[in-house]
Coordinates of C-alpha atoms and ligand atoms in Angstrom, one line a residue:
X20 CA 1.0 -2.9 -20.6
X21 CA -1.2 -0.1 -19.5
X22 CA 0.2 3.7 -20.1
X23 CA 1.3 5.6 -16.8
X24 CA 0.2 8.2 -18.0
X25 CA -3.7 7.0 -18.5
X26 CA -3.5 5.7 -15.0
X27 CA -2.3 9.1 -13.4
X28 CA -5.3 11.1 -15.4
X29 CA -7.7 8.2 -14.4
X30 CA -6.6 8.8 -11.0
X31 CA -6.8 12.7 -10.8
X32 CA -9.8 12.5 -12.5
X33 CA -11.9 10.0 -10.9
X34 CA -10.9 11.4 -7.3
X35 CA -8.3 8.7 -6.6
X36 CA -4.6 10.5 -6.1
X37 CA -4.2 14.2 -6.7
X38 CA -0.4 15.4 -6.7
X39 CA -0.3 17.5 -3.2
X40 CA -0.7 21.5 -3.1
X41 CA -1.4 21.3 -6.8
X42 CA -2.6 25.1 -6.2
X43 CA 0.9 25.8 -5.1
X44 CA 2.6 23.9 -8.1
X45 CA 2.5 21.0 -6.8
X46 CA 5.6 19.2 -4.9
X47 CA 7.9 15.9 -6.2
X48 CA 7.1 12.7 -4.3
X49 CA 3.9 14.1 -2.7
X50 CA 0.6 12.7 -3.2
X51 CA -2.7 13.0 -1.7
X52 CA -5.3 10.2 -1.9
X53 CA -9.2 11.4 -2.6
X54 CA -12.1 10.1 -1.7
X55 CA -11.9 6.9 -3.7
X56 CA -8.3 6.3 -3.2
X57 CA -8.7 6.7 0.4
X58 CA -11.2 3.7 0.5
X59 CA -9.1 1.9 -2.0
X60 CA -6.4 2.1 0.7
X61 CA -8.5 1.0 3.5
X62 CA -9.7 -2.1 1.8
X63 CA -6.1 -3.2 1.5
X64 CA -5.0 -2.3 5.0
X65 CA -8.2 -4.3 6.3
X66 CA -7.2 -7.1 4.1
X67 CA -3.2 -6.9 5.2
X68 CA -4.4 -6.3 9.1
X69 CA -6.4 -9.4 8.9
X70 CA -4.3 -11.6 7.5
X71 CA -1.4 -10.3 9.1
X72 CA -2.4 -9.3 12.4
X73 CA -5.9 -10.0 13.6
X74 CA -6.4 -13.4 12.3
X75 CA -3.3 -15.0 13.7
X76 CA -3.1 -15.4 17.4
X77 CA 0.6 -14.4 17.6
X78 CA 0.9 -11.0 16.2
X79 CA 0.4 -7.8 17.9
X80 CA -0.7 -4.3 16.3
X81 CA 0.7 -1.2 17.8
X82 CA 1.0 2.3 16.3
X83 CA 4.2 4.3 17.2
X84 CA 4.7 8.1 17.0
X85 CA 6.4 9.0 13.5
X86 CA 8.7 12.1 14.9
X87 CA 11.2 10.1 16.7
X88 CA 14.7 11.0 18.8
X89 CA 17.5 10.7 17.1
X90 CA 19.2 8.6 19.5
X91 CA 16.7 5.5 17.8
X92 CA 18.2 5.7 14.2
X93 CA 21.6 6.5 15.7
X94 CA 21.7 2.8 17.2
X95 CA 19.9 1.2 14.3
X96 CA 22.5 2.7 12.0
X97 CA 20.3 4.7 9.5
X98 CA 21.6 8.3 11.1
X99 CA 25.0 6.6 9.4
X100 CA 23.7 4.2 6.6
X101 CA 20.5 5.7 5.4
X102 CA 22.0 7.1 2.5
X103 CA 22.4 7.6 -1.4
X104 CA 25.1 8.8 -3.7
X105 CA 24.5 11.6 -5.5
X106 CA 25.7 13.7 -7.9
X107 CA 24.9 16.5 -9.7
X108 CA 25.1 18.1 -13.5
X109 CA 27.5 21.0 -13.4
X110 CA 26.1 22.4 -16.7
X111 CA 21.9 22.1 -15.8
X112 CA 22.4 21.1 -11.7
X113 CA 20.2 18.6 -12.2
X114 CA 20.9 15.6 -9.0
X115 CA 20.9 12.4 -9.9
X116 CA 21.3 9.1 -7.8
X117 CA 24.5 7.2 -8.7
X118 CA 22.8 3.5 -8.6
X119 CA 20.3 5.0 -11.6
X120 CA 23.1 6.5 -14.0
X121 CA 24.7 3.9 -16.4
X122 CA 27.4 6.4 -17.2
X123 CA 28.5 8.3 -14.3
X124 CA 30.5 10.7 -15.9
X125 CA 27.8 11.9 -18.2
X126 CA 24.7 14.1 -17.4
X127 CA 21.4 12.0 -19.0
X128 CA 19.3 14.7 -19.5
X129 CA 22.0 17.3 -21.5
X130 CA 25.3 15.6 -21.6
X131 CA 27.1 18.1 -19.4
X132 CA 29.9 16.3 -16.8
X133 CA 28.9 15.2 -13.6
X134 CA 30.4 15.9 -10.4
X135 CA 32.2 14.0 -7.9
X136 CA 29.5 11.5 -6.4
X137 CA 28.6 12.5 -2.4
X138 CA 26.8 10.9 0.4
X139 CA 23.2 12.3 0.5
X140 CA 21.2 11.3 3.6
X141 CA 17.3 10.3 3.1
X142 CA 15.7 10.7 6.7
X143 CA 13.7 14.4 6.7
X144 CA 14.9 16.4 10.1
X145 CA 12.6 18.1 12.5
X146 CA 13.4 19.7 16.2
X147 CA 11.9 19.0 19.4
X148 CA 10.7 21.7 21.8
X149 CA 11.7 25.1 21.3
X150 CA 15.4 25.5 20.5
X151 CA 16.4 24.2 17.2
X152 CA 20.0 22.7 17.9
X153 CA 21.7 19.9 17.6
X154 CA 20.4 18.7 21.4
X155 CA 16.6 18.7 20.0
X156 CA 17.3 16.9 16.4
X157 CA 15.3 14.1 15.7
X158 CA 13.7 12.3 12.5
X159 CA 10.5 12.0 10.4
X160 CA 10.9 8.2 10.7
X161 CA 12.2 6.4 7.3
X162 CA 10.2 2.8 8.1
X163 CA 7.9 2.0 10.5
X164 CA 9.9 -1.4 12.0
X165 CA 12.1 1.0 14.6
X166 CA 8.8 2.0 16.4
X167 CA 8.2 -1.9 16.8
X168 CA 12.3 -2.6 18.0
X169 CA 11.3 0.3 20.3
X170 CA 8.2 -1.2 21.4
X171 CA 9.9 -4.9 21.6
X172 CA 10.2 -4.8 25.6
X173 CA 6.9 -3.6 26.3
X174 CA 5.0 -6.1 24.3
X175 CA 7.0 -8.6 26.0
X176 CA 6.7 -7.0 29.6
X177 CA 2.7 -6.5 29.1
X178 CA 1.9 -9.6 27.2
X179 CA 4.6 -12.2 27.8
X180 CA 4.1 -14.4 24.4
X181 CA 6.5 -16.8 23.5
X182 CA 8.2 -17.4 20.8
X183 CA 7.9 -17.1 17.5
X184 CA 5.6 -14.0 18.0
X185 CA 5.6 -10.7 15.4
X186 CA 5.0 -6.8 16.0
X187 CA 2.8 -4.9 13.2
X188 CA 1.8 -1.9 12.5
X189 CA 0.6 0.1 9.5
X190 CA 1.8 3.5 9.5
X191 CA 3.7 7.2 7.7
X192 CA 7.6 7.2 6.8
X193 CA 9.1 9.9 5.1
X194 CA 12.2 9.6 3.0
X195 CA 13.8 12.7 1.2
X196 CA 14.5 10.8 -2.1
X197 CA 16.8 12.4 -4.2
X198 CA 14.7 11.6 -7.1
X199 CA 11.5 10.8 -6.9
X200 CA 9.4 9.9 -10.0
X201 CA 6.8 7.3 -11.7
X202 CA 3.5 8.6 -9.6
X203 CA 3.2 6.3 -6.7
X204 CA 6.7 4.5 -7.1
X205 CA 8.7 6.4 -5.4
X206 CA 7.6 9.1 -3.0
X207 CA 8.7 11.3 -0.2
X208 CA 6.0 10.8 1.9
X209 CA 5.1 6.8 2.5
X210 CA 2.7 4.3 4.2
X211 CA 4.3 1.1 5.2
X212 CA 2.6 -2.3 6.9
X213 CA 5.7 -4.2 8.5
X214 CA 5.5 -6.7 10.3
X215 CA 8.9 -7.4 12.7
X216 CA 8.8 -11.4 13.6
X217 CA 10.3 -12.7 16.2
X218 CA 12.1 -16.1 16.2
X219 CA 14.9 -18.3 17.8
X220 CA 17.6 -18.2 15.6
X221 CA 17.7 -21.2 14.5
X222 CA 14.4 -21.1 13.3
X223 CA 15.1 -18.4 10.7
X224 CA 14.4 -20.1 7.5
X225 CA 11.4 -21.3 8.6
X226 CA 9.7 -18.3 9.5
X227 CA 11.3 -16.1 6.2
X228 CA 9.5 -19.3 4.3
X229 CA 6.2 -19.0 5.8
X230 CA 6.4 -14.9 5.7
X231 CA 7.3 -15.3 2.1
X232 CA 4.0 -17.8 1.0
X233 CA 1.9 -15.0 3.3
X234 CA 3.3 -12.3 1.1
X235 CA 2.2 -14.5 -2.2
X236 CA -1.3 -15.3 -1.0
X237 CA -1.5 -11.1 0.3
X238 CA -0.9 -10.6 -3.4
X239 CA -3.0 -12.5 -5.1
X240 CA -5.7 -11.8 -2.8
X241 CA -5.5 -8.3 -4.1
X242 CA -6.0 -8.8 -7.5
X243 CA -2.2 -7.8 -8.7
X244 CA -2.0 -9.5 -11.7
X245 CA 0.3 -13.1 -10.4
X246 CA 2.1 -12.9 -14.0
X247 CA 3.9 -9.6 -13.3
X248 CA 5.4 -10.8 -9.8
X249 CA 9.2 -12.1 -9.6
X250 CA 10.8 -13.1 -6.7
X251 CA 14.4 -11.8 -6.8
X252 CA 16.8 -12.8 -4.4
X253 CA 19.3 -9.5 -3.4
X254 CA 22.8 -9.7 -3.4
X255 CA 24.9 -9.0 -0.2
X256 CA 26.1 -6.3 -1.5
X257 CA 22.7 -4.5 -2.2
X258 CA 20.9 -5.3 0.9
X259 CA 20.3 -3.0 3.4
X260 CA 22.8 -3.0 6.7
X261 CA 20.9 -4.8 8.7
X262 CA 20.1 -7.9 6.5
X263 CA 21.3 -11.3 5.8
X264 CA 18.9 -12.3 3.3
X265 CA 16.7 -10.2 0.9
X266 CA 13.8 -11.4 -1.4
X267 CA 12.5 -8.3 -3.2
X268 CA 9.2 -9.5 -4.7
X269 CA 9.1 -7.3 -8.0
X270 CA 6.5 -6.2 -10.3
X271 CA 6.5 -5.2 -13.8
X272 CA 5.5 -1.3 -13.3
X273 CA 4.8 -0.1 -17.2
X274 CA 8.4 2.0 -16.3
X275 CA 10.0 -1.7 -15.8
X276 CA 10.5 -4.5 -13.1
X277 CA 10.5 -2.6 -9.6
X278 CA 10.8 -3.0 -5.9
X279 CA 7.4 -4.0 -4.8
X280 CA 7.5 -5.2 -1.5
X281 CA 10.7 -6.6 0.7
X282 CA 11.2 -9.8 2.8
X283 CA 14.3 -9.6 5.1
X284 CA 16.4 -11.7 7.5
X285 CA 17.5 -8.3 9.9
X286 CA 18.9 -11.1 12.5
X287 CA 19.3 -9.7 16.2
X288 CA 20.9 -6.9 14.4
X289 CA 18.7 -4.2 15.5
X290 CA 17.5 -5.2 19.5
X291 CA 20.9 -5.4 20.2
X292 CA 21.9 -2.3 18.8
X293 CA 19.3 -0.9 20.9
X294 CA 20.4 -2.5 23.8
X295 CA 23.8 -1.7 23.4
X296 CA 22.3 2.1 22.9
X297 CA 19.9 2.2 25.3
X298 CA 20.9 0.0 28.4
X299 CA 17.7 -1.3 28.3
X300 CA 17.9 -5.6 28.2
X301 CA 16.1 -6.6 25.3
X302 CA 17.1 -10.2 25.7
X303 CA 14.0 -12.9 25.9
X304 CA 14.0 -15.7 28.3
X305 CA 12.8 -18.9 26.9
X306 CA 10.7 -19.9 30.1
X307 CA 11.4 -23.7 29.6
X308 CA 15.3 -23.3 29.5
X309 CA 15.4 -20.1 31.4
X310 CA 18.5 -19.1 28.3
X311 CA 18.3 -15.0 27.7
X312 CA 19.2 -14.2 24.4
X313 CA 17.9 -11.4 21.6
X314 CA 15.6 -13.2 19.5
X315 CA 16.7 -12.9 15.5
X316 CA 13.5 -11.0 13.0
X317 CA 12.4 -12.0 9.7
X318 CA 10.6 -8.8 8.2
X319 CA 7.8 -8.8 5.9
X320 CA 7.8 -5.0 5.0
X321 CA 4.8 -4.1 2.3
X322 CA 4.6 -0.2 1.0
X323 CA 0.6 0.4 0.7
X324 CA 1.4 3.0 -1.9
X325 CA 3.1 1.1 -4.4
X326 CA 0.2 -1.7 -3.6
X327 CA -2.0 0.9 -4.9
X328 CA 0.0 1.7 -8.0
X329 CA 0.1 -2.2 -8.7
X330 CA -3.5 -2.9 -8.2
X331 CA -4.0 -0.3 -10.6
X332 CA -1.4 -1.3 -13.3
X333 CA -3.5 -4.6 -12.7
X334 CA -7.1 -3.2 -13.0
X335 CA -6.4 -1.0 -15.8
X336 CA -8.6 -2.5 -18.9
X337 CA -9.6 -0.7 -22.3
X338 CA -12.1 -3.0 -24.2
X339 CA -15.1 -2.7 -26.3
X340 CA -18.5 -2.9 -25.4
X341 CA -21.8 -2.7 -27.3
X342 CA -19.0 -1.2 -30.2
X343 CA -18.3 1.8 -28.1
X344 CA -14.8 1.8 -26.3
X345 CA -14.7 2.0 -22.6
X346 CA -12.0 2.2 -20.0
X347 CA -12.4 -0.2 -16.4
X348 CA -10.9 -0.8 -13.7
X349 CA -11.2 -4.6 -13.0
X350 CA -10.8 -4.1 -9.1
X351 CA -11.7 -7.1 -7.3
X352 CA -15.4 -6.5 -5.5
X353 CA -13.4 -7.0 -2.2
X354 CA -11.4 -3.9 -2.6
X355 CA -13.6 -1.8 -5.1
X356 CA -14.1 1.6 -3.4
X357 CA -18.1 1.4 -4.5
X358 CA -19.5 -2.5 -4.5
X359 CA -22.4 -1.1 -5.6
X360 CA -24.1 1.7 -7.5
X361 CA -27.9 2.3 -7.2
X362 CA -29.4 4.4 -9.9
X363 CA -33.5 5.4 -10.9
X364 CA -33.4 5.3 -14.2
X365 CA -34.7 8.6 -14.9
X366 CA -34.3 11.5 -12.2
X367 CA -37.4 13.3 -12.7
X368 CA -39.9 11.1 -11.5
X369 CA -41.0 10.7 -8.4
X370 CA -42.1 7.3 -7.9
X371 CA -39.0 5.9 -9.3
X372 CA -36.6 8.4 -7.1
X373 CA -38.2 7.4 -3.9
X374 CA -38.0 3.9 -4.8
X375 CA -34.7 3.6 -5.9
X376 CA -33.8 6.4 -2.6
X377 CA -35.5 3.3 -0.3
X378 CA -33.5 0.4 -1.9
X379 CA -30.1 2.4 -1.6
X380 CA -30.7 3.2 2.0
X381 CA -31.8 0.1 3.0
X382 CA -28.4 -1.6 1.5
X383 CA -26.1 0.8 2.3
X384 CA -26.9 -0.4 6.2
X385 CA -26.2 -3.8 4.8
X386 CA -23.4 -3.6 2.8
X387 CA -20.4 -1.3 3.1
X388 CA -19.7 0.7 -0.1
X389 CA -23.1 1.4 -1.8
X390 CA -23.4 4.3 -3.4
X391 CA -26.2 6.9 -5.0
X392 CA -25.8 8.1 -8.7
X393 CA -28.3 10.2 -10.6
X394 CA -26.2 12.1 -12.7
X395 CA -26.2 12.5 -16.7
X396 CA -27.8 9.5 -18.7
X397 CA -28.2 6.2 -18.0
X398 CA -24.8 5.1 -20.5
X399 CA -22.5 8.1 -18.6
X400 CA -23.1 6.6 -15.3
X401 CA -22.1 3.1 -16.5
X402 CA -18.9 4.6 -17.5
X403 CA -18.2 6.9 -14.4
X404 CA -18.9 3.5 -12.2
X405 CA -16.6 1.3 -15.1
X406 CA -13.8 3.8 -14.4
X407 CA -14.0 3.5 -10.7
X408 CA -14.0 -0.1 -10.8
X409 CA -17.8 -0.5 -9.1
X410 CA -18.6 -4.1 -10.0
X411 CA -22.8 -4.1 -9.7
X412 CA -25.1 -0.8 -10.8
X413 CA -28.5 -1.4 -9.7
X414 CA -31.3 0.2 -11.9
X415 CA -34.7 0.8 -10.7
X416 CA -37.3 1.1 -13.6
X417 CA -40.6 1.2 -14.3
X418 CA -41.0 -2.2 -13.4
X419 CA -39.4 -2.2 -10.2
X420 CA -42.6 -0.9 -9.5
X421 CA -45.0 -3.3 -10.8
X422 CA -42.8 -6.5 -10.5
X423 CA -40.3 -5.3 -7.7
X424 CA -37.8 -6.6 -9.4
X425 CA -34.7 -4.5 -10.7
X426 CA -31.7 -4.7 -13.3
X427 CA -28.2 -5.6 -12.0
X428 CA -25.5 -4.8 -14.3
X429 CA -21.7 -6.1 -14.1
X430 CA -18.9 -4.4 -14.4
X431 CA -16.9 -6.9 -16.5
X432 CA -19.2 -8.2 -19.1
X433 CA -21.8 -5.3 -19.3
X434 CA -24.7 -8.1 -19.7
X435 CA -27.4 -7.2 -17.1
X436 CA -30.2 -9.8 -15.0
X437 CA -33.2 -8.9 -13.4
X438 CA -33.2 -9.8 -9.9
X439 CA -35.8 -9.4 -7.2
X440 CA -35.3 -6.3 -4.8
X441 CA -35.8 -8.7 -1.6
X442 CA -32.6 -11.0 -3.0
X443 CA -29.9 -8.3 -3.2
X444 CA -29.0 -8.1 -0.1
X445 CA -27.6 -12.0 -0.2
X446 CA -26.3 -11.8 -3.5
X447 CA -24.5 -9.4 -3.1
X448 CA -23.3 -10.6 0.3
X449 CA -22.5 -13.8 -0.9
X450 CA -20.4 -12.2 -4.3
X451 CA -18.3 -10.1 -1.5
X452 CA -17.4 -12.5 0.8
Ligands
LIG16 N1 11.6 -1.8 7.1 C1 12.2 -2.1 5.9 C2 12.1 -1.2 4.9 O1 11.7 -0.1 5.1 P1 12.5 -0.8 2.3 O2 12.8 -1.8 1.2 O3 13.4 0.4 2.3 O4 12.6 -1.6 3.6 C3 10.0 -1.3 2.3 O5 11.0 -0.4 2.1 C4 8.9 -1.0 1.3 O6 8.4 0.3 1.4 C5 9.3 -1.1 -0.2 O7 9.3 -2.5 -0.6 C6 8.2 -0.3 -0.8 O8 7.0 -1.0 -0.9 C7 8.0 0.8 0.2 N2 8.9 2.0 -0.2 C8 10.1 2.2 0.2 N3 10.6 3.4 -0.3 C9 9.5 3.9 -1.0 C10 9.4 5.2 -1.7 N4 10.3 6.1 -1.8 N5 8.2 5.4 -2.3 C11 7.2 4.5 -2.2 N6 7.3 3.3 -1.6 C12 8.4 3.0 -1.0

């Protein structure tokens, strides 16, 4: 089981996640990505939009604003429900959530009593316009699915599927936890892909079957390691309000077996709360039978930040090679943030720079994610590409320029071939796709 610790400092120092306004001290449950963790992230919201969205013909991708009336989580119940207990040390004030304490009574950290458990509501409060009263409240939204319930009458009106059709969207939800912790585990700030699915009702386990082999084939294709994953059916009495069955699919986070992603059955609970709410009819008409009713939703709902903590729980390798140690990231090529790096073996000489400066242009416009690196000796840059996770370094040598032929080194075994400049292109091509 890989150290959190390790991973955090491989992050920070590699440019992956830096904790936000680190300058300023730094904030709980804020995160910013860098420049690797950024394409890290796009890879995998490619990857989920093209398996979710783009390559099916019956789901639609919007993207909804993320300041939102508070009228919308008054119906869908979250302005009520979206809460934890809380309670706090009267001897050091530390807060603690309820649900986390195995004895209530008594402070974990220095044994002083706790106080009488309250309600402690998540969503993060802005105002609209000018005045700042209880008229212009609204909500940093806490998940991105009330944007699609929102949306649920103009996809229909615009598009008229049938059904079973989903709603997607990848997008920023905020959630004021009361304690935040384990890096990328639980945060204040959030991306979410959900997708909102929906079904006749009697078509529910169907659909929540399908959605759930979608999920499993998502995270294999990732490279989460399939071993740490558990499928863990929720209790009634921990699912959220809106849900009638829960899978949580779990993974074995080195702080224990956590919430990785959720699959839920939220029934017609939410379009007709909105309906009741807004006046608006949200009811479907099946056009063979001409029958109105609210269609039921089976939610797929995938956080992209604790995606990126798994892949790298997953990716995280110390080995030994040629007898020196080394630390990798075993990132599949698909979502590596650099596929390839291109290197002249020594940086002051002319003919090799402008040899190897010619091959790295001319495969960066071929493949996405080639990058330049001349810096420090040839064994540093191995290891500065072995921590990012690149899979291929390309080495242009003396002989490139006799033979044109140049070294391609892997990632994962360190051996290295000698391929022919002209044939790159398609092996790598072919490696990637
Ligand atoms: N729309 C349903 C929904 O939001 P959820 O179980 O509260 O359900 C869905 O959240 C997913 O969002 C989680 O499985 C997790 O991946 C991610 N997530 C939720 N809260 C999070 C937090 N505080 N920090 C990081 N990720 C979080």
């Amino acid at each position: 089981m890989p150290d959190l610790d390790k991973i955090v400092s491989l992050a920070k120092r590699r440019g992956f996640i830096f904790p936000s306004f680190e300058i300023y001290g730094g904030s709980a449950g804020f995160f910013d990505y860098g420049p690797h963790g950024l394409t890290l992230k796009n890879n995998v919201k490619q990857i989920w939009w093209k398996q979710f969205v783009s390559g099916r013909e019956d789901v639609y991708g919007i993207d909804s604003v993320i300041v939102t009336k508070k009228e919308v989580f008054e119906a869908s119940g979250h302005a009520r429900g979206f809460a934890d207990m809380l309670t706090e040390c009267e001897k050091c004030q530390r807060r603690f959530r309820v649900d986390h304490l195995a004895d209530t009574k008594k402070c974990p950290e220095c044994g002083g009593k706790l106080g009488e458990a309250r309600q402690f509501y998540m969503m993060l409060e802005t105002h609209i316009g000018a005045a700042e009263d209880e008229a212009s409240l609204a909500y940093l939204r806490p998940e991105t699915a009330q944007g699609i319930f929102t949306n649920f009458k103009n996809i229909v009106d615009s598009f008229h599927p049938s059904l079973p059709f989903g709603i997607a969207q990848i997008g920023k939800a905020f959630r004021n936890e009361i304690a935040p912790r384990d890096f990328l585990f639980r945060l204040r700030e959030i991306e979410q892909m959900e997708v909102e699915y929906f079904i006749k009702p009697g078509d529910w386990k169907e659909s929540f079957e399908m959605w759930r082999k979608e999920m499993q084939k998502f995270i294999a294709s990732l490279g989460i390691d399939t071993n740490k994953i558990f499928e863990l059916e929720i209790e009634e009495a921990d699912r959220a309000h809106y849900s009638k069955r829960t899978i949580d699919f779990e993974f074995d986070f080195p702080f224990g077996k956590k919430e990785l992603y959720g699959l839920a059955y939220r029934t017609d609970y939410d379009l007709s709360a909105h309906e009741k709410a807004s006046g608006a009819d949200l009811r479907y008409t099946d056009p063979e039978s001409g029958d109105k009713f609210i269609p039921h939703v089976i939610e797929p709902s995938l956080g992209i930040d604790r995606t990126i903590l798994a892949i790298l729980c997953s990716a995280y390798v110390e080995d030994e090679l040629g007898k020196e140690k080394r630390v990798f990231l075993k990132l599949k090529p698909q979502i590596a943030p650099v596929k390839v790096a291109v290197f002249p073996l020594v940086s002051n000489k002319e003919n090799i720079v402008s040899k190897a400066r010619e091959l790295y242009k001319n495969l960066k416009e071929k493949i996405s994610g080639v990058a330049w690196d001349d810096n420090g000796n040839i064994g540093k840059r191995y290891r500065r590409q072995d921590e990012i996770g690149t899979p291929w370094c390309v080495t242009i040598d003396y002989q490139t320029l006799e033979d044109k032929t140049v070294t391609v080194r892997d990632r994962d075994t360190g051996e290295q071939i000698r391929k022919k400049e002209k044939e790159l292109e398609k092996y790598f091509s072919d490696k990637l796709s």
